[in-house]
PDB file of C-alpha atoms in Angstrom:
ATOM      1  CA  UNK A   1      52.037-165.525  77.489  1.00 66.00           C
ATOM      2  CA  UNK A   2      51.012-168.594  79.488  1.00 76.00           C
ATOM      3  CA  UNK A   3      47.180-169.804  79.083  1.00 84.00           C
ATOM      4  CA  UNK A   4      46.375-169.033  82.721  1.00 77.00           C
ATOM      5  CA  UNK A   5      46.943-165.155  81.986  1.00 76.00           C
ATOM      6  CA  UNK A   6      45.175-165.579  78.687  1.00 83.00           C
ATOM      7  CA  UNK A   7      42.176-166.978  80.463  1.00 83.00           C
ATOM      8  CA  UNK A   8      42.271-164.197  83.181  1.00 82.00           C
ATOM      9  CA  UNK A   9      42.452-161.453  80.408  1.00 82.00           C
ATOM     10  CA  UNK A  10      39.686-163.085  78.413  1.00 86.00           C
ATOM     11  CA  UNK A  11      37.492-163.142  81.544  1.00 85.00           C
ATOM     12  CA  UNK A  12      38.486-159.587  82.424  1.00 87.00           C
ATOM     13  CA  UNK A  13      37.525-158.523  78.983  1.00 89.00           C
ATOM     14  CA  UNK A  14      34.074-160.121  79.084  1.00 88.00           C
ATOM     15  CA  UNK A  15      33.254-158.650  82.520  1.00 89.00           C
ATOM     16  CA  UNK A  16      34.556-155.189  81.547  1.00 88.00           C
ATOM     17  CA  UNK A  17      32.417-155.188  78.397  1.00 89.00           C
ATOM     18  CA  UNK A  18      29.411-156.376  80.515  1.00 88.00           C
ATOM     19  CA  UNK A  19      30.044-153.721  83.227  1.00 86.00           C
ATOM     20  CA  UNK A  20      30.470-150.986  80.880  1.00 84.00           C
ATOM     21  CA  UNK A  21      27.330-151.927  78.984  1.00 84.00           C
ATOM     22  CA  UNK A  22      25.472-151.900  82.183  1.00 85.00           C
ATOM     23  CA  UNK A  23      26.943-148.744  83.303  1.00 82.00           C
ATOM     24  CA  UNK A  24      25.575-147.143  79.930  1.00 84.00           C
ATOM     25  CA  UNK A  25      22.391-148.890  79.843  1.00 86.00           C
ATOM     26  CA  UNK A  26      21.245-148.360  83.384  1.00 90.00           C
ATOM     27  CA  UNK A  27      21.085-144.523  83.242  1.00 89.00           C
ATOM     28  CA  UNK A  28      19.805-144.590  79.725  1.00 91.00           C
ATOM     29  CA  UNK A  29      17.001-146.901  80.958  1.00 94.00           C
ATOM     30  CA  UNK A  30      16.535-144.479  84.018  1.00 95.00           C
ATOM     31  CA  UNK A  31      16.206-141.559  81.612  1.00 95.00           C
ATOM     32  CA  UNK A  32      13.972-143.027  78.839  1.00 94.00           C
ATOM     33  CA  UNK A  33      11.721-145.217  80.886  1.00 95.00           C
ATOM     34  CA  UNK A  34      11.346-143.330  84.298  1.00 96.00           C
ATOM     35  CA  UNK A  35      12.243-139.676  83.480  1.00 96.00           C
ATOM     36  CA  UNK A  36      15.063-139.811  85.990  1.00 96.00           C
ATOM     37  CA  UNK A  37      16.627-136.430  86.969  1.00 96.00           C
ATOM     38  CA  UNK A  38      20.419-135.593  87.296  1.00 95.00           C
ATOM     39  CA  UNK A  39      20.181-136.427  91.233  1.00 97.00           C
ATOM     40  CA  UNK A  40      18.633-139.764  90.665  1.00 96.00           C
ATOM     41  CA  UNK A  41      21.098-140.715  88.037  1.00 94.00           C
ATOM     42  CA  UNK A  42      24.059-139.709  90.247  1.00 94.00           C
ATOM     43  CA  UNK A  43      22.805-141.716  93.094  1.00 95.00           C
ATOM     44  CA  UNK A  44      22.567-144.940  90.712  1.00 94.00           C
ATOM     45  CA  UNK A  45      26.312-144.557  90.191  1.00 92.00           C
ATOM     46  CA  UNK A  46      27.062-143.594  93.672  1.00 95.00           C
ATOM     47  CA  UNK A  47      25.095-146.606  95.033  1.00 96.00           C
ATOM     48  CA  UNK A  48      27.201-149.010  92.662  1.00 94.00           C
ATOM     49  CA  UNK A  49      30.735-147.505  93.396  1.00 95.00           C
ATOM     50  CA  UNK A  50      30.243-147.343  96.874  1.00 98.00           C
ATOM     51  CA  UNK A  51      29.082-150.791  97.200  1.00 98.00           C
ATOM     52  CA  UNK A  52      31.683-151.985  94.962  1.00 96.00           C
ATOM     53  CA  UNK A  53      34.399-150.268  97.012  1.00 97.00           C
ATOM     54  CA  UNK A  54      33.391-151.551 100.238  1.00 98.00           C
ATOM     55  CA  UNK A  55      32.914-155.224  99.018  1.00 98.00           C
ATOM     56  CA  UNK A  56      36.393-155.239  97.215  1.00 95.00           C
ATOM     57  CA  UNK A  57      38.093-154.463 100.654  1.00 95.00           C
ATOM     58  CA  UNK A  58      36.336-157.500 102.154  1.00 96.00           C
ATOM     59  CA  UNK A  59      36.727-159.824  99.115  1.00 96.00           C
ATOM     60  CA  UNK A  60      40.414-158.669  98.642  1.00 91.00           C
ATOM     61  CA  UNK A  61      41.184-160.162 101.988  1.00 92.00           C
ATOM     62  CA  UNK A  62      39.012-162.971 101.991  1.00 95.00           C
ATOM     63  CA  UNK A  63      40.337-164.131  98.761  1.00 94.00           C
ATOM     64  CA  UNK A  64      43.716-164.667 100.322  1.00 90.00           C
ATOM     65  CA  UNK A  65      41.997-167.431 102.699  1.00 94.00           C
ATOM     66  CA  UNK A  66      39.501-169.080 100.594  1.00 95.00           C
ATOM     67  CA  UNK A  67      41.015-168.626  97.179  1.00 90.00           C
ATOM     68  CA  UNK A  68      40.131-166.414  94.192  1.00 90.00           C
ATOM     69  CA  UNK A  69      37.903-168.925  92.097  1.00 87.00           C
ATOM     70  CA  UNK A  70      35.440-169.496  94.749  1.00 91.00           C
ATOM     71  CA  UNK A  71      34.579-165.709  95.078  1.00 93.00           C
ATOM     72  CA  UNK A  72      35.208-164.621  91.339  1.00 90.00           C
ATOM     73  CA  UNK A  73      32.985-166.975  89.851  1.00 90.00           C
ATOM     74  CA  UNK A  74      29.872-166.326  92.172  1.00 93.00           C
ATOM     75  CA  UNK A  75      30.612-162.618  91.448  1.00 93.00           C
ATOM     76  CA  UNK A  76      30.073-163.295  87.607  1.00 92.00           C
ATOM     77  CA  UNK A  77      27.068-165.110  88.164  1.00 92.00           C
ATOM     78  CA  UNK A  78      25.670-162.575  90.385  1.00 94.00           C
ATOM     79  CA  UNK A  79      26.142-159.782  87.508  1.00 92.00           C
ATOM     80  CA  UNK A  80      24.788-161.942  84.776  1.00 91.00           C
ATOM     81  CA  UNK A  81      22.038-163.736  86.515  1.00 94.00           C
ATOM     82  CA  UNK A  82      20.691-161.021  89.077  1.00 94.00           C
ATOM     83  CA  UNK A  83      21.802-157.495  88.514  1.00 92.00           C
ATOM     84  CA  UNK A  84      21.417-157.485  84.534  1.00 92.00           C
ATOM     85  CA  UNK A  85      17.987-159.109  84.611  1.00 93.00           C
ATOM     86  CA  UNK A  86      16.944-156.701  87.338  1.00 94.00           C
ATOM     87  CA  UNK A  87      17.813-153.687  85.122  1.00 92.00           C
ATOM     88  CA  UNK A  88      16.247-155.296  81.834  1.00 91.00           C
ATOM     89  CA  UNK A  89      13.097-156.195  83.781  1.00 95.00           C
ATOM     90  CA  UNK A  90      12.710-153.036  85.821  1.00 95.00           C
ATOM     91  CA  UNK A  91       9.347-151.578  86.031  1.00 96.00           C
ATOM     92  CA  UNK A  92      10.268-148.368  88.135  1.00 96.00           C
ATOM     93  CA  UNK A  93      13.210-146.437  89.292  1.00 96.00           C
ATOM     94  CA  UNK A  94      13.243-148.233  92.626  1.00 96.00           C
ATOM     95  CA  UNK A  95      14.031-151.438  90.478  1.00 96.00           C
ATOM     96  CA  UNK A  96      17.126-149.735  89.220  1.00 95.00           C
ATOM     97  CA  UNK A  97      18.062-148.836  92.844  1.00 96.00           C
ATOM     98  CA  UNK A  98      17.825-152.480  93.812  1.00 95.00           C
ATOM     99  CA  UNK A  99      19.926-153.321  90.861  1.00 94.00           C
ATOM    100  CA  UNK A 100      22.772-150.785  91.554  1.00 95.00           C
ATOM    101  CA  UNK A 101      23.946-152.516  94.772  1.00 96.00           C
ATOM    102  CA  UNK A 102      23.506-156.028  93.496  1.00 96.00           C
ATOM    103  CA  UNK A 103      25.794-154.935  90.563  1.00 95.00           C
ATOM    104  CA  UNK A 104      28.229-153.331  92.956  1.00 95.00           C
ATOM    105  CA  UNK A 105      28.367-156.450  95.066  1.00 97.00           C
ATOM    106  CA  UNK A 106      28.936-158.775  91.874  1.00 95.00           C
ATOM    107  CA  UNK A 107      31.546-156.579  90.694  1.00 95.00           C
ATOM    108  CA  UNK A 108      33.245-156.583  93.948  1.00 95.00           C
ATOM    109  CA  UNK A 109      33.262-160.004  94.354  1.00 96.00           C
ATOM    110  CA  UNK A 110      34.609-160.499  90.716  1.00 94.00           C
ATOM    111  CA  UNK A 111      37.495-157.830  90.474  1.00 92.00           C
ATOM    112  CA  UNK A 112      39.516-157.963  93.710  1.00 91.00           C
ATOM    113  CA  UNK A 113      39.966-161.967  93.482  1.00 92.00           C
ATOM    114  CA  UNK A 114      40.614-161.608  89.840  1.00 89.00           C
ATOM    115  CA  UNK A 115      43.466-159.411  90.510  1.00 87.00           C
ATOM    116  CA  UNK A 116      44.761-161.574  93.007  1.00 88.00           C
ATOM    117  CA  UNK A 117      44.660-164.594  90.565  1.00 86.00           C
ATOM    118  CA  UNK A 118      46.837-162.319  88.213  1.00 84.00           C
ATOM    119  CA  UNK A 119      49.395-162.074  90.816  1.00 83.00           C
ATOM    120  CA  UNK A 120      49.308-165.955  91.450  1.00 84.00           C
ATOM    121  CA  UNK A 121      49.547-166.537  87.579  1.00 80.00           C
ATOM    122  CA  UNK A 122      52.604-164.468  87.027  1.00 81.00           C
ATOM    123  CA  UNK A 123      54.865-165.060  90.038  1.00 76.00           C
ATOM    124  CA  UNK A 124      56.758-162.446  92.023  1.00 80.00           C
ATOM    125  CA  UNK A 125      59.357-161.555  89.303  1.00 82.00           C
ATOM    126  CA  UNK A 126      56.856-160.667  86.774  1.00 81.00           C
ATOM    127  CA  UNK A 127      54.167-159.027  88.792  1.00 82.00           C
ATOM    128  CA  UNK A 128      54.824-155.582  87.858  1.00 82.00           C
ATOM    129  CA  UNK A 129      54.745-156.458  84.249  1.00 82.00           C
ATOM    130  CA  UNK A 130      51.734-158.631  84.320  1.00 78.00           C
ATOM    131  CA  UNK A 131      49.720-155.885  86.304  1.00 79.00           C
ATOM    132  CA  UNK A 132      50.744-153.208  83.874  1.00 80.00           C
ATOM    133  CA  UNK A 133      49.695-155.471  80.551  1.00 77.00           C
ATOM    134  CA  UNK A 134      46.539-156.396  82.351  1.00 76.00           C
ATOM    135  CA  UNK A 135      45.756-152.607  83.111  1.00 76.00           C
ATOM    136  CA  UNK A 136      46.682-151.585  79.618  1.00 75.00           C
ATOM    137  CA  UNK A 137      44.385-154.166  77.775  1.00 64.00           C
TER     138      UNK A 137
END
């Protein structure tokens, strides 16, 4: 396996660990700190995923024009420097509702361009194998 793919896999692992951690901690914080009901918990997840889906459509196309790195690095920074601190320092459920789209935007800026980068690193002959390995790891 070449170095470029190993770097991509390592970056994806770190972001996955962070995103899943945030996905677990955000509802726990909403429940424990703010007594959120099931509807409020569902809205948080819906906001994250709806924002992520819309942003992925845009950043997937944009990464073909401007390159992947110029999008996924700011996406990672947005998750680590904005979304996670908002969750950690939140004083109300409204703060968590603010963190949800920020997290979705950051993840959208990260994942679509990173998957394009996988395609670039693997070449057309090995794309199916590289994508399969990436999604299994």
